[in-house]
Short mmCIF file of C-alpha atoms in Angstrom, two decimals:
data_model
loop_
_atom_site.label_atom_id
_atom_site.label_comp_id
_atom_site.label_asym_id
_atom_site.label_seq_id
_atom_site.Cartn_x
_atom_site.Cartn_y
_atom_site.Cartn_z
CA MET A 186 -19.48 -69.99 -28.58
CA SER A 187 -18.94 -66.97 -30.79
CA ARG A 188 -16.08 -66.83 -33.27
CA SER A 189 -14.74 -63.65 -31.66
CA LEU A 190 -14.68 -65.24 -28.21
CA ARG A 191 -12.89 -68.31 -29.55
CA ALA A 192 -10.31 -66.06 -31.24
CA MET A 193 -9.80 -64.14 -28.02
CA PHE A 194 -9.33 -67.40 -26.12
CA PHE A 195 -6.63 -68.67 -28.46
CA SER A 196 -4.82 -65.33 -28.28
CA LEU A 197 -4.23 -65.93 -24.57
CA PRO A 198 -1.72 -68.39 -23.08
CA LEU A 199 -3.23 -71.85 -22.79
CA ALA A 200 -2.33 -71.92 -19.10
CA LEU A 201 -4.51 -68.88 -18.34
CA PRO A 202 -7.46 -70.81 -16.90
CA LEU A 203 -5.17 -72.64 -14.51
CA LEU A 204 -4.04 -69.29 -13.13
CA VAL A 205 -7.54 -67.95 -12.54
CA SER A 206 -8.21 -68.36 -8.84
CA ALA A 207 -10.42 -65.40 -7.95
CA GLY A 208 -13.70 -67.11 -8.86
CA ALA A 209 -16.90 -65.67 -10.24
CA VAL A 210 -17.78 -63.49 -7.25
CA GLN A 211 -14.36 -61.83 -7.09
CA ALA A 212 -14.31 -61.42 -10.86
CA GLN A 213 -17.68 -59.67 -10.72
CA GLN A 214 -16.35 -57.30 -8.07
CA ALA A 215 -13.15 -56.59 -10.01
CA PHE A 216 -14.40 -56.47 -13.59
CA GLY A 217 -18.18 -56.44 -13.60
CA TYR A 218 -20.75 -59.09 -14.47
CA ASP A 219 -19.85 -59.40 -18.16
CA GLU A 220 -16.19 -60.01 -17.44
CA ALA A 221 -17.06 -62.63 -14.81
CA GLU A 222 -19.21 -64.45 -17.35
CA ARG A 223 -16.42 -64.27 -19.90
CA GLN A 224 -13.93 -65.76 -17.45
CA GLN A 225 -16.27 -68.66 -16.78
CA GLU A 226 -16.82 -69.21 -20.48
CA LEU A 227 -13.07 -69.21 -21.10
CA LEU A 228 -12.69 -71.86 -18.42
CA GLY A 229 -15.40 -73.89 -20.12
CA VAL A 230 -13.60 -73.63 -23.46
CA TRP A 231 -10.34 -74.66 -21.84
CA TYR A 232 -12.06 -77.67 -20.26
CA GLU A 233 -13.50 -78.78 -23.60
CA ILE A 234 -10.07 -78.62 -25.22
CA ARG A 235 -8.33 -80.48 -22.40
CA GLU A 236 -11.06 -83.12 -22.31
CA SER A 237 -10.68 -83.66 -26.05
CA ASN A 238 -6.94 -84.11 -25.63
CA ALA A 239 -7.52 -86.43 -22.69
CA GLN A 240 -9.84 -88.58 -24.76
CA LYS A 241 -6.99 -88.90 -27.28
CA GLY A 242 -4.72 -90.34 -24.59
CA ASP A 243 -2.68 -87.32 -23.42
CA PRO A 244 -1.73 -88.07 -19.75
CA ALA A 245 -1.16 -84.39 -18.90
CA ALA A 246 -4.62 -83.57 -20.25
CA MET A 247 -6.12 -86.47 -18.29
CA PHE A 248 -4.63 -85.01 -15.15
CA ASP A 249 -5.91 -81.52 -15.99
CA VAL A 250 -9.42 -82.87 -16.54
CA GLY A 251 -9.20 -84.75 -13.26
CA MET A 252 -8.16 -81.57 -11.47
CA ALA A 253 -10.96 -79.63 -13.17
CA ASN A 254 -13.53 -82.13 -11.92
CA TYR A 255 -11.92 -82.18 -8.49
CA SER A 256 -11.93 -78.40 -8.09
CA GLY A 257 -14.90 -77.39 -10.26
CA ARG A 258 -12.82 -75.44 -12.77
CA GLY A 259 -14.56 -75.20 -16.12
CA THR A 260 -17.05 -77.87 -15.07
CA ALA A 261 -19.03 -78.93 -12.01
CA VAL A 262 -17.29 -80.58 -9.06
CA ASP A 263 -17.47 -84.33 -9.65
CA HIS A 264 -15.17 -86.47 -7.53
CA ASP A 265 -16.24 -89.66 -9.30
CA GLN A 266 -15.07 -88.19 -12.60
CA ALA A 267 -11.91 -86.88 -10.94
CA VAL A 268 -11.03 -90.39 -9.77
CA ARG A 269 -11.74 -91.77 -13.24
CA TRP A 270 -9.45 -89.30 -15.00
CA PHE A 271 -6.73 -89.42 -12.36
CA ALA A 272 -6.75 -93.22 -12.66
CA ARG A 273 -6.25 -93.01 -16.43
CA ALA A 274 -3.38 -90.55 -15.99
CA ALA A 275 -1.90 -92.71 -13.22
CA ASP A 276 -1.90 -95.69 -15.58
CA ALA A 277 0.57 -93.61 -17.62
CA ASP A 278 2.60 -92.96 -14.43
CA HIS A 279 1.62 -89.32 -14.00
CA ALA A 280 3.02 -88.44 -10.57
CA GLY A 281 0.40 -85.79 -9.74
CA ALA A 282 -2.42 -88.18 -10.62
CA HIS A 283 -1.04 -90.80 -8.25
CA TYR A 284 -0.77 -88.17 -5.52
CA TYR A 285 -4.38 -87.03 -5.84
CA LEU A 286 -5.62 -90.60 -6.02
CA GLY A 287 -3.76 -91.19 -2.76
CA TYR A 288 -5.69 -88.32 -1.22
CA LEU A 289 -9.07 -89.32 -2.66
CA PHE A 290 -8.73 -92.94 -1.50
CA ALA A 291 -7.64 -91.68 1.91
CA THR A 292 -10.68 -89.43 2.28
CA GLY A 293 -13.23 -91.56 0.48
CA LYS A 294 -14.08 -88.87 -2.06
CA GLY A 295 -15.15 -90.27 -5.42
CA ALA A 296 -14.32 -93.79 -4.28
CA ALA A 297 -14.64 -95.93 -1.16
CA ALA A 298 -11.98 -95.09 1.42
CA ASP A 299 -9.11 -97.55 1.06
CA ALA A 300 -5.97 -96.98 3.11
CA ASP A 301 -3.95 -99.59 1.23
CA ARG A 302 -4.75 -98.18 -2.20
CA SER A 303 -4.13 -94.67 -0.88
CA ARG A 304 -0.66 -95.64 0.30
CA GLU A 305 0.10 -97.40 -2.98
CA HIS A 306 -0.64 -94.24 -4.94
CA TYR A 307 1.20 -91.94 -2.54
CA THR A 308 4.21 -94.26 -2.69
CA ARG A 309 4.22 -94.39 -6.48
CA ALA A 310 3.93 -90.60 -6.66
CA ALA A 311 6.89 -90.33 -4.29
CA GLU A 312 8.91 -92.74 -6.41
CA LEU A 313 8.13 -90.61 -9.45
CA GLY A 314 9.53 -87.54 -7.68
CA HIS A 315 6.39 -85.79 -6.39
CA ALA A 316 7.65 -83.67 -3.47
CA ASP A 317 4.37 -83.56 -1.54
CA ALA A 318 4.03 -87.32 -1.84
CA GLN A 319 7.60 -87.76 -0.64
CA TYR A 320 6.78 -85.59 2.35
CA TRP A 321 3.62 -87.59 3.07
CA LEU A 322 5.46 -90.91 2.90
CA GLY A 323 8.47 -89.69 4.86
CA SER A 324 6.41 -88.16 7.65
CA HIS A 325 4.30 -91.31 7.99
CA LEU A 326 7.37 -93.50 8.15
CA ALA A 327 9.21 -91.25 10.60
CA ASN A 328 6.24 -90.68 12.88
CA GLY A 329 3.37 -93.13 12.70
CA GLU A 330 5.35 -96.17 11.58
CA GLN A 331 8.44 -95.44 13.62
CA ASP A 332 10.93 -95.97 10.81
CA PRO A 333 12.88 -92.71 11.01
CA VAL A 334 15.72 -93.92 8.77
CA ALA A 335 13.40 -94.53 5.81
CA GLY A 336 11.36 -91.50 6.77
CA LEU A 337 14.43 -89.27 6.72
CA GLU A 338 15.38 -90.58 3.28
CA TRP A 339 12.03 -89.63 1.75
CA LEU A 340 11.82 -86.34 3.61
CA THR A 341 15.29 -85.40 2.39
CA ARG A 342 14.22 -86.04 -1.21
CA ALA A 343 11.32 -83.63 -0.73
CA ALA A 344 13.53 -81.14 1.10
CA ASP A 345 16.05 -81.20 -1.75
CA GLN A 346 13.21 -80.05 -4.01
CA GLY A 347 12.69 -77.01 -1.79
CA LEU A 348 9.57 -78.07 0.12
CA PRO A 349 9.75 -76.03 3.35
CA ALA A 350 7.70 -78.45 5.48
CA ALA A 351 10.09 -81.24 4.52
CA GLN A 352 13.14 -79.06 5.15
CA TYR A 353 11.86 -78.34 8.64
CA TYR A 354 11.14 -82.00 9.35
CA VAL A 355 14.61 -83.04 8.15
CA GLY A 356 16.09 -80.40 10.44
CA LEU A 357 14.03 -81.69 13.36
CA LEU A 358 15.17 -85.27 12.80
CA HIS A 359 18.80 -84.12 12.73
CA GLU A 360 18.32 -82.05 15.86
CA ASN A 361 16.74 -84.95 17.75
CA GLY A 362 18.95 -87.67 16.31
CA GLN A 363 16.07 -89.63 14.74
CA GLY A 364 17.11 -91.76 11.79
CA THR A 365 20.58 -90.24 11.97
CA THR A 366 23.12 -89.01 14.51
CA ARG A 367 22.37 -85.79 16.36
CA ASP A 368 23.68 -82.88 14.32
CA ALA A 369 22.56 -79.43 15.41
CA ALA A 370 24.58 -77.77 12.65
CA ALA A 371 22.72 -79.78 10.00
CA ALA A 372 19.46 -78.95 11.75
CA ALA A 373 20.34 -75.25 11.57
CA ARG A 374 21.04 -75.48 7.83
CA TRP A 375 17.71 -77.17 7.11
CA TYR A 376 15.78 -74.86 9.42
CA THR A 377 17.36 -71.88 7.66
CA ALA A 378 16.29 -73.15 4.24
CA ALA A 379 12.68 -73.45 5.43
CA ALA A 380 12.72 -70.31 7.59
CA GLU A 381 13.86 -68.17 4.68
CA GLN A 382 10.74 -69.32 2.84
CA GLY A 383 8.61 -68.06 5.73
CA TYR A 384 7.94 -71.44 7.37
CA ARG A 385 6.97 -70.58 10.94
CA HIS A 386 8.01 -73.79 12.72
CA ALA A 387 11.47 -73.56 11.17
CA GLN A 388 11.79 -69.93 12.22
CA ILE A 389 11.02 -70.92 15.81
CA GLY A 390 13.46 -73.83 15.65
CA LEU A 391 16.19 -71.61 14.25
CA GLY A 392 15.52 -69.00 16.92
CA ARG A 393 15.85 -71.70 19.57
CA LEU A 394 19.20 -72.86 18.17
CA HIS A 395 20.54 -69.29 18.11
CA GLN A 396 19.26 -68.66 21.61
CA ASN A 397 21.00 -71.75 22.99
CA GLY A 398 24.08 -71.72 20.75
CA ARG A 399 23.41 -75.15 19.29
CA GLY A 400 24.72 -75.74 15.78
CA VAL A 401 25.29 -71.98 15.43
CA GLU A 402 26.92 -69.30 17.52
CA ARG A 403 24.81 -68.11 20.43
CA ASP A 404 23.16 -64.92 19.22
CA LEU A 405 20.19 -63.50 21.12
CA VAL A 406 19.70 -60.79 18.52
CA GLN A 407 19.31 -63.33 15.71
CA ALA A 408 17.08 -65.48 17.91
CA HIS A 409 14.88 -62.42 18.44
CA VAL A 410 14.72 -61.88 14.68
CA TRP A 411 13.49 -65.41 13.98
CA TYR A 412 11.01 -65.41 16.86
CA SER A 413 9.69 -62.07 15.61
CA LEU A 414 9.23 -63.37 12.09
CA ALA A 415 7.32 -66.31 13.56
CA GLN A 416 5.30 -63.89 15.72
CA ASP A 417 5.99 -66.03 18.77
CA GLU A 418 5.10 -63.44 21.40
CA GLU A 419 5.80 -65.70 24.38
CA ARG A 420 9.36 -66.48 23.31
CA ILE A 421 9.96 -62.85 22.29
CA ALA A 422 8.91 -61.59 25.73
CA SER A 423 11.08 -64.16 27.49
CA LEU A 424 14.09 -63.29 25.34
CA GLU A 425 13.69 -59.51 25.64
CA ALA A 426 13.97 -59.79 29.42
CA ARG A 427 17.58 -60.88 28.84
CA MET A 428 18.51 -58.30 26.19
CA ASN A 429 19.75 -54.74 26.52
CA ASN A 430 18.42 -51.75 24.58
CA ARG A 431 21.29 -51.77 22.08
CA ASP A 432 20.60 -55.40 21.19
CA LEU A 433 16.90 -54.68 20.78
CA VAL A 434 17.63 -51.83 18.37
CA THR A 435 20.00 -54.08 16.42
CA ALA A 436 17.36 -56.81 16.33
CA LYS A 437 14.82 -54.38 14.88
CA GLY A 438 17.19 -53.48 12.05
CA ARG A 439 18.03 -57.10 11.29
CA LEU A 440 14.35 -58.00 11.36
CA GLU A 441 13.58 -55.43 8.68
CA GLU A 442 16.43 -56.74 6.52
CA GLN A 443 15.45 -60.38 6.97
CA ASN A 444 11.79 -59.70 6.31
CA ALA A 445 12.68 -57.82 3.12
CA ALA A 446 14.85 -60.71 1.97
CA ILE A 447 12.03 -63.22 2.57
CA GLN A 448 9.55 -61.02 0.71
CA ALA A 449 11.93 -60.64 -2.21
CA ALA A 450 12.52 -64.39 -2.38
CA SER A 451 8.81 -65.16 -2.33
CA ALA A 452 8.21 -62.71 -5.20
CA ARG A 453 10.64 -64.52 -7.50
#
């Protein structure tokens, strides 16, 4: 690699390669062939540096190298190598490494499929605070293993970290009284947290609660807003048959405000 290219690389934030998601084809379209080649070379340089750090025992670097081999970033896709590096990072209790090992053992990529080992890694990742792993464990306990109390506990941990899928699931368990007493007001609060992040199922659930006046005041206009954000045409049509023109105009205005708020939140 040329000295000038190396200097350019070190003048950029180290995290740059992790933010590059367009790929070679898109880079060629946006910048031209030379720029696409340069992006790939930068990724290769980043990989060499992270691999060197991983070899020295840095768990975060081990995880990065595992992810690079898993996704083909800066090197070829190699699930065997991904498992190897994730395992080394997991030995140092890296939560993300445990989570991806859970997935790889579940799917049989890079290692023989092993449901028990997959669960062990997902569980350890959840214990270490990995929100997606907490969601995985909670949803399996609440649904497949029929232990909604334990499932709700793990899902709530993920929901408290802002994971919208978990927030929706916690709301659903409260609405249905699974693992806890029925509490439509609590369901509405959790649905709102997920709905405001654009999570469609939560928007539908919140619309349903507003339509029926459960946990919140009955408000057909607000129900229309949430159904519209979820693009649930069937529920919208059914609701509009019961609304007057003034309510429909009000709903349109609220929809614009709510959509703007969601867009602003997602841009933060």
